[in-house]
CSV table of C-alpha atoms and ligand atoms in Angstrom, one decimal:
chain,number,residue,atom,x,y,z
A,11,UNK,CA,180.1,-11.7,218.2
A,12,UNK,CA,181.1,-8.1,218.9
A,13,UNK,CA,178.9,-5.1,219.3
A,14,UNK,CA,180.1,-1.6,220.2
A,15,UNK,CA,177.7,1.3,220.7
A,16,UNK,CA,179.1,4.8,221.3
A,17,UNK,CA,182.4,3.5,222.6
A,18,UNK,CA,185.0,6.1,223.3
A,19,UNK,CA,188.2,6.5,225.4
A,20,UNK,CA,189.4,9.7,227.0
A,21,UNK,CA,192.5,9.7,229.2
A,22,UNK,CA,194.2,12.4,231.2
A,23,UNK,CA,197.4,13.7,229.6
A,24,UNK,CA,199.3,16.2,231.4
A,25,UNK,CA,196.3,17.0,233.5
A,26,UNK,CA,194.1,17.6,230.4
A,27,UNK,CA,191.6,15.2,229.1
A,28,UNK,CA,192.6,13.7,225.8
A,29,UNK,CA,190.2,11.6,223.7
A,30,UNK,CA,192.2,8.8,222.0
A,31,UNK,CA,189.1,7.0,220.7
A,32,UNK,CA,186.1,9.0,219.6
A,33,UNK,CA,182.5,7.5,220.0
A,34,UNK,CA,182.4,4.5,217.6
A,35,UNK,CA,179.8,1.9,216.6
A,36,UNK,CA,181.0,-1.5,215.3
A,37,UNK,CA,179.5,-4.8,214.6
A,38,UNK,CA,181.6,-7.9,213.9
A,39,UNK,CA,179.3,-10.9,213.0
A,40,UNK,CA,180.3,-14.5,214.1
A,41,UNK,CA,183.0,-15.9,211.9
A,42,UNK,CA,184.1,-12.7,210.4
A,43,UNK,CA,187.6,-11.5,209.9
A,44,UNK,CA,188.0,-7.8,210.7
A,45,UNK,CA,191.2,-5.9,210.0
A,46,UNK,CA,191.8,-2.7,211.9
A,47,UNK,CA,194.3,-0.5,210.1
A,48,UNK,CA,195.7,3.0,210.5
A,49,UNK,CA,198.9,4.9,211.3
A,50,UNK,CA,200.8,4.5,214.6
A,51,UNK,CA,199.0,6.2,217.4
A,52,UNK,CA,195.6,6.1,215.6
A,53,UNK,CA,193.9,4.1,218.5
A,54,UNK,CA,194.1,0.6,217.1
A,55,UNK,CA,195.5,-1.0,220.2
A,56,UNK,CA,193.3,1.1,222.5
A,57,UNK,CA,190.3,-0.2,220.5
A,58,UNK,CA,191.4,-3.9,220.8
A,59,UNK,CA,192.1,-3.4,224.5
A,60,UNK,CA,188.6,-2.3,225.0
A,61,UNK,CA,187.1,-5.2,223.0
A,62,UNK,CA,189.3,-7.5,225.1
A,63,UNK,CA,187.9,-6.1,228.3
A,64,UNK,CA,191.5,-5.2,229.3
A,65,UNK,CA,190.6,-1.5,229.6
A,66,UNK,CA,187.1,0.1,230.2
A,67,UNK,CA,185.6,2.6,227.8
A,68,UNK,CA,184.9,6.2,228.9
A,69,UNK,CA,181.5,6.0,227.2
A,70,UNK,CA,179.4,3.4,225.5
A,71,UNK,CA,178.6,-0.2,225.6
A,72,UNK,CA,180.5,-3.3,224.5
A,73,UNK,CA,178.8,-6.8,224.0
A,74,UNK,CA,180.9,-9.8,223.4
A,75,UNK,CA,179.2,-13.2,222.6
A,76,UNK,CA,176.0,-11.7,224.0
A,77,UNK,CA,177.6,-10.4,227.3
A,78,UNK,CA,177.6,-6.7,228.0
A,79,UNK,CA,181.3,-6.6,229.3
A,80,UNK,CA,181.0,-3.0,230.4
A,81,UNK,CA,178.6,-4.1,233.2
A,82,UNK,CA,180.7,-7.1,234.5
A,83,UNK,CA,182.8,-7.0,237.6
A,84,UNK,CA,186.5,-8.0,237.5
A,85,UNK,CA,186.0,-11.6,238.3
A,86,UNK,CA,183.2,-12.1,235.7
A,87,UNK,CA,185.2,-10.3,233.2
A,88,UNK,CA,188.2,-12.4,233.8
A,89,UNK,CA,186.2,-15.5,233.4
A,90,UNK,CA,184.6,-14.3,230.2
A,91,UNK,CA,188.0,-13.4,228.8
A,92,UNK,CA,189.3,-16.9,229.6
A,93,UNK,CA,186.4,-18.7,228.0
A,94,UNK,CA,185.8,-16.5,225.0
A,95,UNK,CA,188.9,-14.6,223.9
A,96,UNK,CA,192.3,-15.7,222.7
A,97,UNK,CA,195.0,-13.1,222.3
A,98,UNK,CA,198.0,-12.9,220.0
A,99,UNK,CA,200.5,-10.0,220.4
A,100,UNK,CA,203.2,-8.5,218.3
A,101,UNK,CA,206.0,-9.5,220.8
A,102,UNK,CA,204.5,-12.9,221.5
A,103,UNK,CA,204.5,-12.4,225.3
A,104,UNK,CA,205.4,-16.1,226.1
A,105,UNK,CA,206.6,-16.8,229.6
A,106,UNK,CA,210.4,-17.2,229.1
A,107,UNK,CA,210.9,-19.5,232.0
A,108,UNK,CA,208.4,-22.0,230.6
A,109,UNK,CA,208.8,-24.5,227.7
A,110,UNK,CA,206.7,-24.0,224.6
A,111,UNK,CA,204.2,-26.8,225.7
A,112,UNK,CA,204.0,-25.3,229.2
A,113,UNK,CA,203.2,-22.0,227.8
A,114,UNK,CA,200.3,-23.6,225.9
A,115,UNK,CA,199.1,-25.5,229.1
A,116,UNK,CA,198.9,-22.4,231.3
A,117,UNK,CA,195.4,-21.2,230.2
A,118,UNK,CA,194.0,-24.7,230.4
A,119,UNK,CA,195.4,-25.2,233.9
A,120,UNK,CA,193.9,-21.9,234.9
A,121,UNK,CA,190.6,-23.1,233.5
A,122,UNK,CA,190.9,-26.4,235.5
A,123,UNK,CA,191.1,-28.8,232.5
A,124,UNK,CA,192.4,-32.2,233.3
A,125,UNK,CA,193.5,-33.0,229.8
A,126,UNK,CA,195.8,-29.9,229.5
A,127,UNK,CA,198.9,-31.9,228.7
A,128,UNK,CA,197.3,-34.0,225.8
A,129,UNK,CA,195.5,-30.9,224.4
A,130,UNK,CA,198.7,-28.9,224.5
A,131,UNK,CA,200.4,-31.6,222.4
A,132,UNK,CA,197.6,-31.6,219.9
A,133,UNK,CA,197.7,-27.8,219.7
A,134,UNK,CA,201.5,-28.0,219.0
A,135,UNK,CA,200.7,-30.4,216.2
A,136,UNK,CA,198.0,-28.0,214.9
A,137,UNK,CA,200.5,-25.2,214.6
A,138,UNK,CA,203.2,-27.3,213.0
A,139,UNK,CA,205.6,-27.5,216.0
A,140,UNK,CA,205.1,-31.2,216.9
A,141,UNK,CA,208.6,-31.8,218.2
A,142,UNK,CA,209.5,-28.4,219.7
A,143,UNK,CA,207.4,-28.6,222.8
A,144,UNK,CA,210.4,-28.9,225.1
A,145,UNK,CA,212.1,-25.9,223.9
A,146,UNK,CA,212.2,-22.6,225.7
A,147,UNK,CA,211.0,-19.3,223.9
A,148,UNK,CA,214.5,-18.2,223.5
A,149,UNK,CA,215.4,-21.3,221.7
A,150,UNK,CA,212.7,-20.6,219.0
A,151,UNK,CA,212.6,-18.2,216.1
A,152,UNK,CA,210.1,-15.3,216.1
A,153,UNK,CA,207.8,-17.1,213.7
A,154,UNK,CA,207.9,-20.2,216.0
A,155,UNK,CA,207.3,-18.2,219.1
A,156,UNK,CA,204.2,-16.7,217.4
A,157,UNK,CA,203.0,-20.2,216.5
A,158,UNK,CA,203.3,-21.1,220.2
A,159,UNK,CA,201.3,-17.9,221.1
A,160,UNK,CA,198.6,-18.8,218.6
A,161,UNK,CA,198.4,-22.4,220.1
A,162,UNK,CA,198.1,-20.7,223.6
A,163,UNK,CA,195.4,-18.4,222.3
A,164,UNK,CA,193.4,-21.5,221.2
A,165,UNK,CA,193.9,-23.5,224.3
A,166,UNK,CA,190.4,-23.0,225.7
A,167,UNK,CA,188.7,-23.1,222.3
A,168,UNK,CA,187.7,-19.4,222.3
A,169,UNK,CA,185.1,-18.2,219.7
A,170,UNK,CA,187.0,-14.9,219.3
A,171,UNK,CA,190.7,-14.3,218.5
A,172,UNK,CA,192.1,-10.9,218.9
A,173,UNK,CA,195.5,-10.2,217.4
A,174,UNK,CA,197.5,-7.0,217.7
A,175,UNK,CA,200.1,-6.7,214.9
A,176,UNK,CA,200.7,-10.4,215.0
A,177,UNK,CA,203.1,-10.2,211.9
A,178,UNK,CA,204.6,-6.8,213.0
A,179,UNK,CA,207.8,-8.3,214.4
A,180,UNK,CA,208.5,-11.0,211.7
A,181,UNK,CA,210.0,-10.8,208.3
A,182,UNK,CA,207.6,-11.1,205.4
A,183,UNK,CA,208.0,-14.8,204.8
A,184,UNK,CA,207.4,-15.7,208.5
A,185,UNK,CA,204.6,-13.0,208.6
A,186,UNK,CA,203.0,-14.8,205.6
A,187,UNK,CA,203.1,-18.1,207.5
A,188,UNK,CA,201.6,-16.7,210.5
A,189,UNK,CA,198.8,-15.0,208.6
A,190,UNK,CA,198.1,-18.3,206.8
A,191,UNK,CA,197.9,-20.1,210.1
A,192,UNK,CA,195.5,-17.5,211.6
A,193,UNK,CA,193.3,-17.8,208.4
A,194,UNK,CA,193.4,-21.6,208.6
A,195,UNK,CA,192.5,-21.7,212.2
A,196,UNK,CA,189.7,-19.2,211.6
A,197,UNK,CA,188.3,-21.4,208.8
A,198,UNK,CA,188.7,-24.8,210.5
A,199,UNK,CA,187.4,-23.7,213.9
A,200,UNK,CA,185.0,-21.0,212.7
A,201,UNK,CA,186.3,-18.4,215.0
A,202,UNK,CA,185.8,-14.6,214.8
A,203,UNK,CA,189.1,-13.0,214.1
A,204,UNK,CA,190.0,-9.3,214.7
A,205,UNK,CA,193.5,-8.4,213.6
A,206,UNK,CA,195.3,-5.1,214.1
A,207,UNK,CA,197.8,-4.7,211.3
A,208,UNK,CA,200.0,-2.5,209.2
A,209,UNK,CA,200.3,-5.4,206.7
A,210,UNK,CA,198.4,-4.8,203.5
A,211,UNK,CA,198.2,-8.5,202.8
A,212,UNK,CA,196.5,-9.1,206.0
A,213,UNK,CA,194.1,-6.3,205.4
A,214,UNK,CA,193.5,-7.5,201.8
A,215,UNK,CA,192.2,-11.0,202.9
A,216,UNK,CA,190.0,-9.7,205.7
A,217,UNK,CA,186.1,-9.7,205.2
A,218,UNK,CA,185.9,-6.1,206.5
A,219,UNK,CA,188.3,-3.3,207.3
A,220,UNK,CA,188.1,-0.5,209.8
A,221,UNK,CA,190.5,2.3,209.1
A,222,UNK,CA,191.4,4.6,212.1
A,223,UNK,CA,193.0,8.0,212.1
A,224,UNK,CA,193.4,10.1,215.1
A,225,UNK,CA,191.0,8.0,217.0
A,226,UNK,CA,188.2,8.1,214.4
A,227,UNK,CA,187.1,5.7,211.8
A,228,UNK,CA,187.8,7.1,208.3
A,229,UNK,CA,186.4,4.2,206.3
A,230,UNK,CA,184.8,0.9,206.7
A,231,UNK,CA,184.2,-1.4,203.9
A,232,UNK,CA,183.5,-5.1,203.1
A,233,UNK,CA,185.7,-6.8,200.6
A,234,UNK,CA,184.1,-8.5,197.6
A,235,UNK,CA,185.4,-11.9,198.5
A,236,UNK,CA,184.3,-11.8,202.2
A,237,UNK,CA,182.5,-14.5,204.1
A,238,UNK,CA,184.7,-17.5,203.9
A,239,UNK,CA,182.8,-19.3,206.6
B,321,ADP,N1,197.0,5.8,228.9
B,321,ADP,C1,197.3,6.6,228.0
B,321,ADP,N2,197.5,8.0,228.3
B,321,ADP,C2,197.8,8.9,227.5
B,321,ADP,N3,197.8,8.6,226.1
B,321,ADP,C3,197.6,7.4,225.7
B,321,ADP,C4,197.3,6.3,226.6
B,321,ADP,N4,197.1,5.3,225.9
B,321,ADP,C5,197.3,5.5,224.6
B,321,ADP,N5,197.5,6.8,224.5
B,321,ADP,C6,197.8,7.5,223.2
B,321,ADP,O1,196.7,7.3,222.4
B,321,ADP,C7,197.0,7.2,221.0
B,321,ADP,C8,196.5,5.8,220.5
B,321,ADP,O2,197.4,4.8,221.0
B,321,ADP,P1,197.2,3.3,220.5
B,321,ADP,O3,195.9,2.8,220.6
B,321,ADP,O4,198.4,2.5,221.2
B,321,ADP,O5,197.7,3.6,219.0
B,321,ADP,P2,198.0,2.5,217.9
B,321,ADP,O6,197.8,1.1,218.5
B,321,ADP,O7,197.1,2.8,216.7
B,321,ADP,O8,199.5,2.8,217.5
B,321,ADP,C9,198.5,7.5,220.9
B,321,ADP,O9,198.7,8.8,220.7
B,321,ADP,C10,198.9,7.1,222.4
B,321,ADP,O10,200.1,7.8,222.7
B,322,MG,MG1,199.2,-0.4,218.7
């Protein structure tokens, strides 16, 4: 699903080049759950942003679902993102002026789906918030907002879900529920899941882990109980 070859990122910091991600090779097979872990500032979000095509690498090639995203123009990249990738963020990033169900509908409307309203309701059911569709984000708890964000990420049935510290802004009980939901979705839909996390319980249930430190991988291992799909 994901293939990185020699991918690095160098930025200018105070006029000087600063390499925040050193050349990295990575393979994430279809259906795998990969946890990216490491201290704050180690390059986790940078790596996820590159995989998402939200930022372009300084060197190397990134292939997502068979498409070399480093060779796509902006339009083609936006289309690929809309079809293939769902995002979940630490701070939910829901649109505050839209209700929960409207937030879920947005990506489907952008994709021109006629059944957006019915599908949004089905997704609300899937994340356990059947009767909360008319609430605005500010009227929902953090855990509920993250459920809505997960439903939104699933709107166009992407084969790949990228989550950047999805439980990082939740207490441990709500974090656990969000993790369970992501893992359930991953199993029932067979999606590939990449989760950036500080949470040892997330890292423990992943099939594989990539540990970053100062923009370099320090360990990559596959857990004994990997391969749930
Ligand atoms: N555009 C940028 N310009 C300069 N430094 C950056 C930029 N983006 C990220 N960094 C730095 O790169 C490092 C890695 O950042 P990030 O990927 O956000 O780390 P993490 O998500 O692991 O906390 C940090 O030290 C951060 O300050
Ligand atoms: Mg980060």
